PDB file of C-alpha atoms in Angstrom:
ATOM      1  CA  PRO A 159      37.591  20.786  -5.799  1.00  0.00           C
ATOM      2  CA  ILE A 160      40.322  18.237  -5.360  1.00  0.00           C
ATOM      3  CA  GLY A 161      39.187  14.637  -4.980  1.00  0.00           C
ATOM      4  CA  THR A 162      35.712  14.995  -6.417  1.00  0.00           C
ATOM      5  CA  VAL A 163      34.409  12.167  -8.536  1.00  0.00           C
ATOM      6  CA  PRO A 164      32.174  12.959 -11.488  1.00  0.00           C
ATOM      7  CA  LEU A 165      28.632  11.684 -11.102  1.00  0.00           C
ATOM      8  CA  PRO A 166      27.528   8.915 -13.459  1.00  0.00           C
ATOM      9  CA  PRO A 167      25.032   9.875 -16.150  1.00  0.00           C
ATOM     10  CA  HIS A 168      21.426  10.008 -14.976  1.00  0.00           C
ATOM     11  CA  ARG A 169      19.682   6.656 -15.305  1.00  0.00           C
ATOM     12  CA  VAL A 170      15.985   6.417 -16.011  1.00  0.00           C
ATOM     13  CA  PRO A 171      14.299   4.197 -13.395  1.00  0.00           C
ATOM     14  CA  SER A 172      12.600   1.006 -14.572  1.00  0.00           C
ATOM     15  CA  PHE A 173       9.221   2.045 -13.158  1.00  0.00           C
ATOM     16  CA  GLN A 174       6.879   4.812 -14.116  1.00  0.00           C
ATOM     17  CA  HIS A 175       5.136   7.218 -11.799  1.00  0.00           C
ATOM     18  CA  LYS A 176       2.936   9.993 -13.037  1.00  0.00           C
ATOM     19  CA  THR A 177       2.606  12.981 -10.743  1.00  0.00           C
ATOM     20  CA  THR A 178      -0.300  15.175 -11.680  1.00  0.00           C
ATOM     21  CA  ALA A 179      -2.349  17.771  -9.873  1.00  0.00           C
ATOM     22  CA  SER A 180      -4.842  15.029  -8.996  1.00  0.00           C
ATOM     23  CA  THR A 181      -2.176  12.857  -7.322  1.00  0.00           C
ATOM     24  CA  MET A 182      -1.095  15.781  -5.208  1.00  0.00           C
ATOM     25  CA  SER A 183      -4.630  16.327  -3.968  1.00  0.00           C
ATOM     26  CA  GLY A 184      -4.962  12.821  -2.537  1.00  0.00           C
ATOM     27  CA  SER A 185      -6.283  10.625  -5.344  1.00  0.00           C
ATOM     28  CA  ALA A 186      -4.585   7.342  -6.188  1.00  0.00           C
ATOM     29  CA  LEU A 187      -0.935   7.150  -7.150  1.00  0.00           C
ATOM     30  CA  ARG A 188      -0.526   5.173 -10.371  1.00  0.00           C
ATOM     31  CA  TYR A 189       2.318   2.798 -11.173  1.00  0.00           C
ATOM     32  CA  GLN A 190       3.076   0.254 -13.870  1.00  0.00           C
ATOM     33  CA  GLY A 191       4.896  -3.040 -13.395  1.00  0.00           C
ATOM     34  CA  SER A 192       5.770  -5.224 -10.455  1.00  0.00           C
ATOM     35  CA  ASN A 193       8.961  -3.404  -9.426  1.00  0.00           C
ATOM     36  CA  PHE A 194       8.861  -2.391  -5.759  1.00  0.00           C
ATOM     37  CA  LEU A 195       5.304  -3.732  -5.438  1.00  0.00           C
ATOM     38  CA  ARG A 196       5.556  -4.575  -1.732  1.00  0.00           C
ATOM     39  CA  GLN A 197       7.327  -1.319  -0.893  1.00  0.00           C
ATOM     40  CA  ARG A 198       4.638   0.655  -2.724  1.00  0.00           C
ATOM     41  CA  LEU A 199       1.911  -1.140  -0.788  1.00  0.00           C
ATOM     42  CA  ILE A 200       3.682  -0.539   2.541  1.00  0.00           C
ATOM     43  CA  LEU A 201       4.166   3.159   1.814  1.00  0.00           C
ATOM     44  CA  SER A 202       0.549   3.427   0.704  1.00  0.00           C
ATOM     45  CA  THR A 203      -0.533   1.832   3.968  1.00  0.00           C
ATOM     46  CA  VAL A 204       1.606   4.099   6.133  1.00  0.00           C
ATOM     47  CA  SER A 205       0.746   7.289   4.237  1.00  0.00           C
ATOM     48  CA  GLY A 206      -2.942   6.471   3.737  1.00  0.00           C
ATOM     49  CA  ARG A 207      -2.708   7.206  -0.003  1.00  0.00           C
ATOM     50  CA  PRO A 208      -4.491   4.831  -2.386  1.00  0.00           C
ATOM     51  CA  VAL A 209      -2.444   3.213  -5.125  1.00  0.00           C
ATOM     52  CA  VAL A 210      -3.246   1.671  -8.517  1.00  0.00           C
ATOM     53  CA  ILE A 211      -0.685  -0.705 -10.020  1.00  0.00           C
ATOM     54  CA  THR A 212      -1.199  -1.957 -13.580  1.00  0.00           C
ATOM     55  CA  ASP A 213       0.740  -4.147 -16.002  1.00  0.00           C
ATOM     56  CA  ILE A 214       1.910  -6.586 -13.326  1.00  0.00           C
ATOM     57  CA  ARG A 215       3.915  -9.097 -15.382  1.00  0.00           C
ATOM     58  CA  PRO A 216       1.445  -9.030 -18.306  1.00  0.00           C
ATOM     59  CA  LYS A 217       3.705 -10.926 -20.720  1.00  0.00           C
ATOM     60  CA  ASP A 218       5.000 -13.646 -18.387  1.00  0.00           C
ATOM     61  CA  GLU A 219       4.071 -17.289 -18.796  1.00  0.00           C
ATOM     62  CA  GLU A 220       2.152 -16.882 -15.545  1.00  0.00           C
ATOM     63  CA  PRO A 221       1.021 -13.226 -15.617  1.00  0.00           C
ATOM     64  CA  GLY A 222      -0.040 -11.224 -12.599  1.00  0.00           C
ATOM     65  CA  LEU A 223       0.629 -11.378  -8.890  1.00  0.00           C
ATOM     66  CA  ARG A 224       2.720 -14.154  -7.376  1.00  0.00           C
ATOM     67  CA  ASP A 225       1.398 -16.220  -4.465  1.00  0.00           C
ATOM     68  CA  TYR A 226       3.698 -14.498  -1.965  1.00  0.00           C
ATOM     69  CA  GLU A 227       2.467 -11.079  -3.132  1.00  0.00           C
ATOM     70  CA  ALA A 228      -1.170 -12.145  -2.760  1.00  0.00           C
ATOM     71  CA  SER A 229      -0.370 -13.400   0.759  1.00  0.00           C
ATOM     72  CA  PHE A 230       1.251 -10.074   1.563  1.00  0.00           C
ATOM     73  CA  ILE A 231      -1.859  -8.223   0.375  1.00  0.00           C
ATOM     74  CA  ARG A 232      -4.027 -10.459   2.608  1.00  0.00           C
ATOM     75  CA  LEU A 233      -1.741  -9.593   5.534  1.00  0.00           C
ATOM     76  CA  LEU A 234      -2.109  -5.860   4.854  1.00  0.00           C
ATOM     77  CA  ASP A 235      -5.879  -6.301   4.681  1.00  0.00           C
ATOM     78  CA  LYS A 236      -5.816  -7.994   8.065  1.00  0.00           C
ATOM     79  CA  LEU A 237      -3.676  -5.222   9.590  1.00  0.00           C
ATOM     80  CA  CYS A 238      -5.913  -2.417   8.307  1.00  0.00           C
ATOM     81  CA  ASP A 239      -9.534  -1.820   9.189  1.00  0.00           C
ATOM     82  CA  GLY A 240     -11.603  -0.705   6.209  1.00  0.00           C
ATOM     83  CA  SER A 241      -9.097  -1.281   3.412  1.00  0.00           C
ATOM     84  CA  ASP A 242     -10.429  -1.736  -0.115  1.00  0.00           C
ATOM     85  CA  ILE A 243      -8.557  -4.108  -2.419  1.00  0.00           C
ATOM     86  CA  SER A 244      -9.523  -5.052  -5.957  1.00  0.00           C
ATOM     87  CA  ILE A 245      -7.541  -7.286  -8.277  1.00  0.00           C
ATOM     88  CA  ASP A 246      -8.594  -8.018 -11.845  1.00  0.00           C
ATOM     89  CA  GLU A 247      -9.198 -11.587 -13.060  1.00  0.00           C
ATOM     90  CA  THR A 248      -5.705 -12.012 -14.496  1.00  0.00           C
ATOM     91  CA  GLY A 249      -3.968 -10.483 -11.480  1.00  0.00           C
ATOM     92  CA  THR A 250      -2.220  -7.914 -13.657  1.00  0.00           C
ATOM     93  CA  SER A 251      -3.997  -4.909 -12.146  1.00  0.00           C
ATOM     94  CA  LEU A 252      -4.341  -4.006  -8.472  1.00  0.00           C
ATOM     95  CA  ARG A 253      -6.194  -1.182  -6.734  1.00  0.00           C
ATOM     96  CA  TYR A 254      -5.473  -0.697  -3.031  1.00  0.00           C
ATOM     97  CA  ARG A 255      -7.019   1.851  -0.686  1.00  0.00           C
ATOM     98  CA  PRO A 256      -5.568   1.394   2.783  1.00  0.00           C
ATOM     99  CA  GLY A 257      -7.708   1.544   5.869  1.00  0.00           C
ATOM    100  CA  GLN A 258      -6.852   2.559   9.413  1.00  0.00           C
ATOM    101  CA  ILE A 259      -3.901   0.557  10.795  1.00  0.00           C
ATOM    102  CA  ILE A 260      -5.055  -1.458  13.797  1.00  0.00           C
ATOM    103  CA  GLY A 261      -2.999  -3.124  16.504  1.00  0.00           C
ATOM    104  CA  GLY A 262      -3.269  -5.317  19.512  1.00  0.00           C
ATOM    105  CA  SER A 263      -3.442  -9.035  20.174  1.00  0.00           C
ATOM    106  CA  GLY A 264      -5.678 -11.395  18.257  1.00  0.00           C
ATOM    107  CA  LEU A 265      -4.761 -10.203  14.767  1.00  0.00           C
ATOM    108  CA  VAL A 266      -3.215 -13.447  13.604  1.00  0.00           C
TER     109      VAL A 266
END
């Protein structure tokens, strides 16, 4: 048709996500790297799906989670009842199982 613009070549995203039969049945979604870390945690919280994120800045001078990301995880823990969070010693690996989102006054 007149006026159509060709689409740019497909670009491979900078993050990896593996979809397997086990991820479709409700087990943890697995990601590598720190890209979209906060968005992944938010979507995990809203959907109730656990998430495992590995290789969080493993080769940086200061590897692992940043202070603001750790604060964000503490906030999510406070907003959810029964969440399970585990972070390895270096901060380069995170496992998050969201709990039930709670509301009301007195949270902060």
